[in-house]
Tab-separated table of C-alpha atoms in Angstrom:
chain	number	residue	atom	x	y	z
T	1214	MET	CA	-13.136	-24.575	-1.988
T	1215	SER	CA	-11.772	-28.024	-1.410
T	1216	GLY	CA	-8.287	-27.878	0.049
T	1217	ALA	CA	-8.450	-24.177	0.753
T	1218	VAL	CA	-6.641	-23.081	3.888
T	1219	PRO	CA	-8.362	-20.607	6.183
T	1220	PRO	CA	-6.357	-17.396	6.415
T	1221	GLU	CA	-5.671	-15.793	9.747
T	1222	ASP	CA	-8.179	-13.229	10.776
T	1223	ILE	CA	-6.982	-9.730	10.015
T	1224	ARG	CA	-7.400	-6.462	11.870
T	1225	LEU	CA	-6.158	-3.315	10.214
T	1226	ARG	CA	-6.335	0.330	11.284
T	1227	ILE	CA	-6.083	2.910	8.533
T	1228	ARG	CA	-6.262	6.668	8.334
T	1229	SER	CA	-9.407	7.987	6.712
T	1230	ASN	CA	-7.585	8.955	3.537
T	1231	PRO	CA	-9.172	7.857	0.257
T	1232	ARG	CA	-5.729	7.361	-1.238
T	1233	LEU	CA	-5.230	4.382	1.069
T	1234	LEU	CA	-8.221	2.556	-0.357
T	1235	SER	CA	-6.261	0.901	-3.157
T	1236	ALA	CA	-4.045	-0.738	-0.516
T	1237	VAL	CA	-7.158	-1.891	1.372
T	1238	ARG	CA	-8.529	-3.407	-1.823
T	1239	GLY	CA	-5.303	-5.332	-2.334
T	1240	LEU	CA	-5.437	-6.713	1.205
T	1241	VAL	CA	-9.080	-7.781	0.917
T	1242	ARG	CA	-8.456	-9.338	-2.498
T	1243	GLY	CA	-5.600	-11.427	-1.118
T	1244	TYR	CA	-7.653	-12.508	1.888
T	1245	LEU	CA	-10.522	-13.651	-0.308
T	1246	ASP	CA	-8.175	-15.429	-2.717
T	1247	ASN	CA	-7.004	-17.569	0.181
T	1248	LEU	CA	-10.619	-18.507	0.847
T	1249	GLY	CA	-11.060	-19.740	-2.690
T	1250	LEU	CA	-13.734	-17.327	-3.881
T	1251	ASP	CA	-14.107	-17.186	-7.634
T	1252	ALA	CA	-12.788	-14.030	-9.250
T	1253	GLU	CA	-16.182	-12.527	-10.001
T	1254	GLN	CA	-17.475	-12.830	-6.455
T	1255	ARG	CA	-14.143	-11.754	-5.020
T	1256	ASP	CA	-14.129	-8.568	-7.108
T	1257	THR	CA	-17.710	-7.764	-6.113
T	1258	VAL	CA	-16.822	-8.082	-2.427
T	1259	VAL	CA	-13.650	-6.023	-2.853
T	1260	LEU	CA	-15.693	-3.277	-4.503
T	1261	ALA	CA	-18.246	-3.379	-1.676
T	1262	VAL	CA	-15.567	-3.042	1.015
T	1263	ASP	CA	-14.030	-0.173	-0.940
T	1264	GLU	CA	-17.429	1.528	-1.031
T	1265	ALA	CA	-17.995	0.931	2.678
T	1266	CYS	CA	-14.631	2.519	3.512
T	1267	ALA	CA	-15.293	5.435	1.150
T	1268	ASN	CA	-18.704	5.984	2.753
T	1269	ALA	CA	-17.147	5.967	6.226
T	1270	ILE	CA	-14.601	8.564	5.135
T	1271	ARG	CA	-17.185	10.720	3.395
T	1272	HIS	CA	-20.051	10.576	5.856
T	1273	ALA	CA	-18.797	9.512	9.291
T	1274	CYS	CA	-15.367	11.130	9.105
T	1275	GLN	CA	-16.830	13.980	7.043
T	1276	GLY	CA	-13.916	13.959	4.650
T	1277	ARG	CA	-11.242	14.281	7.340
T	1278	HIS	CA	-8.072	12.379	6.546
T	1279	ASP	CA	-6.801	12.086	10.129
T	1280	ALA	CA	-9.542	9.916	11.641
T	1281	SER	CA	-9.055	6.173	12.087
T	1282	ILE	CA	-11.019	3.333	10.575
T	1283	ASP	CA	-10.683	-0.239	11.819
T	1284	LEU	CA	-11.173	-3.024	9.328
T	1285	ARG	CA	-11.591	-6.624	10.455
T	1286	LEU	CA	-11.683	-9.647	8.181
T	1287	ARG	CA	-12.637	-12.992	9.673
T	1288	THR	CA	-14.398	-16.213	8.931
T	1289	ASP	CA	-17.210	-17.826	10.854
T	1290	PRO	CA	-18.047	-21.462	10.183
T	1291	ASP	CA	-20.653	-20.425	7.661
T	1292	ALA	CA	-19.698	-16.926	6.632
T	1293	ILE	CA	-17.011	-14.472	5.701
T	1294	VAL	CA	-17.409	-11.483	7.997
T	1295	ILE	CA	-16.015	-8.044	7.294
T	1296	GLU	CA	-16.429	-5.316	9.890
T	1297	LEU	CA	-15.711	-1.638	9.650
T	1298	GLU	CA	-15.526	0.574	12.721
T	1299	ASP	CA	-14.784	4.218	13.263
T	1300	GLN	CA	-14.981	6.475	16.302
T	1301	SER	CA	-16.440	9.405	14.432
T	1302	LEU	CA	-19.843	10.952	14.852
T	1303	PRO	CA	-22.783	8.749	13.934
T	1304	ALA	CA	-23.323	8.799	10.200
T	1305	ASP	CA	-26.303	10.794	9.032
T	1306	ALA	CA	-29.174	8.392	9.635
T	1307	HIS	CA	-30.912	9.604	6.505
T	1308	ARG	CA	-28.011	8.340	4.407
T	1309	LEU	CA	-28.398	4.854	5.803
T	1310	ALA	CA	-32.179	4.708	5.917
T	1311	PRO	CA	-33.870	1.890	4.022
T	1312	ARG	CA	-34.737	4.183	1.160
T	1313	ASP	CA	-31.047	4.352	0.348
T	1314	LEU	CA	-30.882	0.571	0.192
T	1315	THR	CA	-33.294	0.564	-2.696
T	1316	PRO	CA	-31.494	0.306	-6.032
T	1317	PRO	CA	-31.556	3.537	-8.001
T	1318	SER	CA	-34.296	3.608	-10.570
T	1319	GLU	CA	-33.395	2.149	-13.922
T	1320	ALA	CA	-35.301	4.947	-15.547
T	1321	GLU	CA	-33.561	7.647	-13.579
T	1322	PRO	CA	-30.196	6.534	-12.219
T	1323	LYS	CA	-28.833	8.829	-9.541
T	1324	PRO	CA	-25.271	9.115	-8.307
T	1325	GLY	CA	-26.336	8.845	-4.647
T	1326	GLY	CA	-26.718	5.420	-3.080
T	1327	LEU	CA	-24.517	3.523	-5.500
T	1328	GLY	CA	-22.046	2.525	-2.795
T	1329	VAL	CA	-24.778	1.117	-0.561
T	1330	GLN	CA	-26.174	-0.713	-3.561
T	1331	PHE	CA	-22.815	-2.437	-4.158
T	1332	ILE	CA	-22.633	-3.434	-0.494
T	1333	ARG	CA	-26.126	-4.925	-0.532
T	1334	GLN	CA	-25.350	-6.745	-3.770
T	1335	ALA	CA	-22.127	-8.309	-2.509
T	1336	PHE	CA	-23.179	-9.433	0.977
T	1337	ASP	CA	-26.027	-11.526	2.330
T	1338	ASP	CA	-26.405	-9.631	5.595
T	1339	VAL	CA	-25.499	-6.049	6.351
T	1340	ALA	CA	-25.923	-4.527	9.817
T	1341	TYR	CA	-25.161	-0.984	10.902
T	1342	HIS	CA	-24.815	0.141	14.499
T	1343	SER	CA	-23.933	3.559	15.826
T	1344	GLU	CA	-23.258	4.865	19.309
T	1345	PRO	CA	-25.022	8.122	20.195
T	1346	HIS	CA	-21.814	9.856	21.264
T	1347	GLY	CA	-19.629	8.603	18.448
T	1348	GLY	CA	-18.668	5.371	16.789
T	1349	ASN	CA	-20.090	3.459	13.873
T	1350	ARG	CA	-19.858	-0.224	13.111
T	1351	LEU	CA	-20.824	-1.854	9.839
T	1352	THR	CA	-20.907	-5.665	9.799
T	1353	MET	CA	-21.130	-7.398	6.431
T	1354	ARG	CA	-21.598	-11.161	6.187
T	1355	LEU	CA	-21.263	-13.346	3.129
T	1356	HIS	CA	-22.634	-16.850	3.562
T	1357	HIS	CA	-19.805	-19.091	2.604
T	1358	PRO	CA	-20.098	-22.728	3.598
T	1359	LEU	CA	-16.658	-23.926	4.457
T	1360	ASP	CA	-15.761	-27.505	3.831
T	1361	ARG	CA	-15.565	-29.995	6.668
T	1362	THR	CA	-11.841	-29.561	7.108
T	1363	LEU	CA	-12.140	-25.854	7.576
T	1364	ARG	CA	-15.039	-26.248	9.991
T	1365	ALA	CA	-13.018	-28.681	12.063
T	1366	GLN	CA	-10.033	-26.350	12.097
T	1367	LYS	CA	-12.171	-23.431	13.203
T	1368	GLU	CA	-13.700	-25.495	16.001
T	1369	ASP	CA	-10.255	-26.628	17.143
T	1370	GLU	CA	-9.118	-23.024	17.204
T	1371	GLY	CA	-12.182	-21.963	19.171
T	1372	ASP	CA	-10.530	-21.757	22.570
T	1373	SER	CA	-7.447	-19.907	21.385
T	1374	THR	CA	-9.582	-17.547	19.314
T	1375	HIS	CA	-11.633	-16.635	22.362
T	1376	GLY	CA	-8.440	-16.046	24.262
T	1377	LEU	CA	-7.104	-13.745	21.569
T	1378	ALA	CA	-10.364	-11.841	21.419
T	1379	HIS	CA	-10.231	-11.410	25.175
T	1380	ARG	CA	-6.655	-10.158	25.111
T	1381	GLU	CA	-7.456	-7.684	22.375
T	1382	ARG	CA	-10.031	-6.005	24.553
A	1415	MET	CA	-5.499	7.934	-14.126
A	1416	GLN	CA	-5.028	9.367	-17.598
A	1417	ILE	CA	-7.740	10.787	-19.820
A	1418	ALA	CA	-7.331	11.768	-23.464
A	1419	SER	CA	-9.987	12.849	-25.924
A	1420	THR	CA	-10.005	13.057	-29.705
A	1421	GLU	CA	-12.647	13.638	-32.337
A	1422	VAL	CA	-13.505	10.902	-34.834
A	1423	ASN	CA	-16.041	11.758	-37.537
A	1424	GLY	CA	-17.948	14.136	-35.310
A	1425	VAL	CA	-17.850	11.871	-32.268
A	1426	THR	CA	-15.763	12.724	-29.225
A	1427	LEU	CA	-13.766	9.686	-28.185
A	1428	ILE	CA	-12.570	9.727	-24.575
A	1429	ARG	CA	-10.005	7.130	-23.575
A	1430	VAL	CA	-9.568	6.537	-19.851
A	1431	GLU	CA	-6.685	4.611	-18.334
A	1432	GLY	CA	-6.139	3.585	-14.731
A	1433	ARG	CA	-8.523	3.468	-11.792
A	1434	MET	CA	-11.831	5.320	-11.795
A	1435	ASP	CA	-12.274	5.414	-8.027
A	1436	ALA	CA	-13.070	8.090	-5.456
A	1437	PRO	CA	-9.632	9.772	-5.502
A	1438	ALA	CA	-9.632	9.883	-9.310
A	1439	ALA	CA	-13.199	11.153	-9.665
A	1440	PRO	CA	-12.477	14.913	-9.501
A	1441	GLU	CA	-9.945	14.623	-12.324
A	1442	ALA	CA	-12.411	12.658	-14.449
A	1443	GLU	CA	-15.177	15.145	-13.696
A	1444	ASP	CA	-12.976	18.053	-14.831
A	1445	ALA	CA	-12.085	16.235	-18.051
A	1446	PHE	CA	-15.704	15.344	-18.811
A	1447	ARG	CA	-16.843	18.925	-18.117
A	1448	GLU	CA	-14.271	20.182	-20.605
A	1449	VAL	CA	-15.789	17.883	-23.208
A	1450	ILE	CA	-19.300	19.163	-22.452
A	1451	ASP	CA	-18.169	22.796	-22.397
A	1452	ALA	CA	-16.550	22.273	-25.803
A	1453	GLY	CA	-20.009	21.476	-27.155
A	1454	ALA	CA	-19.705	17.725	-27.662
A	1455	THR	CA	-23.029	15.897	-27.904
A	1456	ARG	CA	-21.991	12.465	-29.170
A	1457	VAL	CA	-19.431	10.844	-26.910
A	1458	VAL	CA	-17.776	7.424	-26.682
A	1459	ILE	CA	-15.837	6.460	-23.561
A	1460	ASP	CA	-13.295	3.723	-24.212
A	1461	LEU	CA	-12.796	1.900	-20.907
A	1462	SER	CA	-10.281	-0.677	-22.144
A	1463	GLY	CA	-7.594	0.870	-19.953
A	1464	VAL	CA	-9.747	1.001	-16.823
A	1465	GLU	CA	-8.719	-1.692	-14.381
A	1466	TYR	CA	-11.104	-0.696	-11.590
A	1467	ILE	CA	-14.225	1.410	-11.208
A	1468	SER	CA	-16.241	2.275	-8.105
A	1469	SER	CA	-19.181	4.538	-7.386
A	1470	GLY	CA	-16.806	7.505	-7.551
A	1471	GLY	CA	-16.151	6.774	-11.213
A	1472	LEU	CA	-19.757	5.906	-11.963
A	1473	ARG	CA	-20.947	9.210	-10.543
A	1474	VAL	CA	-18.993	11.204	-13.113
A	1475	ILE	CA	-20.161	8.927	-15.934
A	1476	ILE	CA	-23.784	9.477	-14.823
A	1477	MET	CA	-23.087	13.213	-14.686
A	1478	LEU	CA	-21.794	13.102	-18.262
A	1479	MET	CA	-24.723	10.959	-19.405
A	1480	LYS	CA	-27.265	13.395	-17.985
A	1481	SER	CA	-25.512	16.422	-19.450
A	1482	LEU	CA	-25.505	14.813	-22.886
A	1483	GLU	CA	-29.148	13.826	-22.582
A	1484	LYS	CA	-30.058	17.435	-21.793
A	1485	ALA	CA	-28.229	18.458	-24.956
A	1486	ARG	CA	-30.099	15.728	-26.893
A	1487	GLY	CA	-26.794	13.961	-27.310
A	1488	ARG	CA	-25.662	10.397	-26.753
A	1489	LEU	CA	-23.153	8.565	-24.568
A	1490	VAL	CA	-21.773	5.161	-25.559
A	1491	ILE	CA	-19.289	2.952	-23.701
A	1492	CYS	CA	-16.878	0.469	-25.255
A	1493	ASN	CA	-14.298	-2.130	-24.260
A	1494	PRO	CA	-15.154	-2.593	-20.576
A	1495	SER	CA	-13.376	-5.372	-18.715
A	1496	PRO	CA	-15.535	-8.159	-17.282
A	1497	PHE	CA	-15.355	-6.489	-13.867
A	1498	VAL	CA	-16.364	-3.084	-15.204
A	1499	SER	CA	-19.197	-4.720	-17.169
A	1500	GLU	CA	-20.396	-6.355	-13.951
A	1501	VAL	CA	-20.459	-2.993	-12.190
A	1502	PHE	CA	-22.599	-1.542	-14.982
A	1503	GLU	CA	-24.916	-4.548	-14.716
A	1504	ILE	CA	-25.302	-4.293	-10.929
A	1505	THR	CA	-26.275	-0.642	-11.168
A	1506	HIS	CA	-28.509	-1.203	-14.222
A	1507	LEU	CA	-26.539	1.496	-16.009
A	1508	SER	CA	-25.999	-1.019	-18.799
A	1509	ARG	CA	-29.696	-0.585	-19.581
A	1510	ARG	CA	-29.295	3.150	-19.942
A	1511	ILE	CA	-25.907	3.417	-21.631
A	1512	PRO	CA	-25.204	1.308	-24.748
A	1513	ILE	CA	-22.071	-0.784	-24.288
A	1514	TYR	CA	-20.106	-2.210	-27.222
A	1515	PRO	CA	-17.226	-4.654	-27.261
A	1516	ASN	CA	-15.076	-2.539	-29.574
A	1517	GLN	CA	-14.390	1.063	-30.480
A	1518	GLU	CA	-15.520	0.816	-34.098
A	1519	GLU	CA	-19.048	-0.330	-33.245
A	1520	ALA	CA	-19.292	2.237	-30.468
A	1521	LEU	CA	-18.285	5.103	-32.759
A	1522	THR	CA	-20.816	3.981	-35.359
A	1523	ALA	CA	-23.562	3.753	-32.725
A	1524	ALA	CA	-22.757	7.178	-31.326
A	1525	ALA	CA	-22.717	8.783	-34.763
A	1526	THR	CA	-26.137	7.514	-35.858
């Protein structure tokens, strides 16, 4: 981590086409490389983001390829934060219920729930929010203590970051 | 993704190359079903050419595993990359499917 330079935060809008996921993986991999994650952890996070996007396409966008998904990559002082938003119908609550966050049984592995399992494995905190009339947001946080230099840089950028966030609204 | 299968001493050896992700899953499922429909019961999947695998790829491997178990057969994996090995560990599939570091050992294990 020492000497690593914080990358700019990234916001990307993609069509809900599974064939675009390899490009998303490449972007996330590059972002995490700049943060100095080791290869094993980086690949686990990339897989989790891939699964989150695939789940959004499958469940929220119901397989449509013409919906939009917004991906945001950013760093907080103590965490890497990756957010996924779509404006589709709320995902089936049953698919995101706690039972699906339980790892599939070792004795009887099932295809369902594997993606959620990867997400839970890769991130420390996962939060899902849906709007009743459409829109889903998945926020995934990986605790990642940045060194003092990075913390200082983030604090210095605080004002301009707030300004950017305001303008983006 | 490319999939090719051959028979080695009564064991069906499937070699997969490329990405086993959601877009590639239907093609893999078709190829694995062909193997099952041909009556194979002892199968080795060589993953040395697989650079990436996600739940889409795992789903079809689980499908193949269950079909072989119903037929009292056996599925064995060989040559996974460190990343692919990690994925099998996370999902605990490595406790259900024997994984070998090379093709020779995998073929021997599948045949016995």
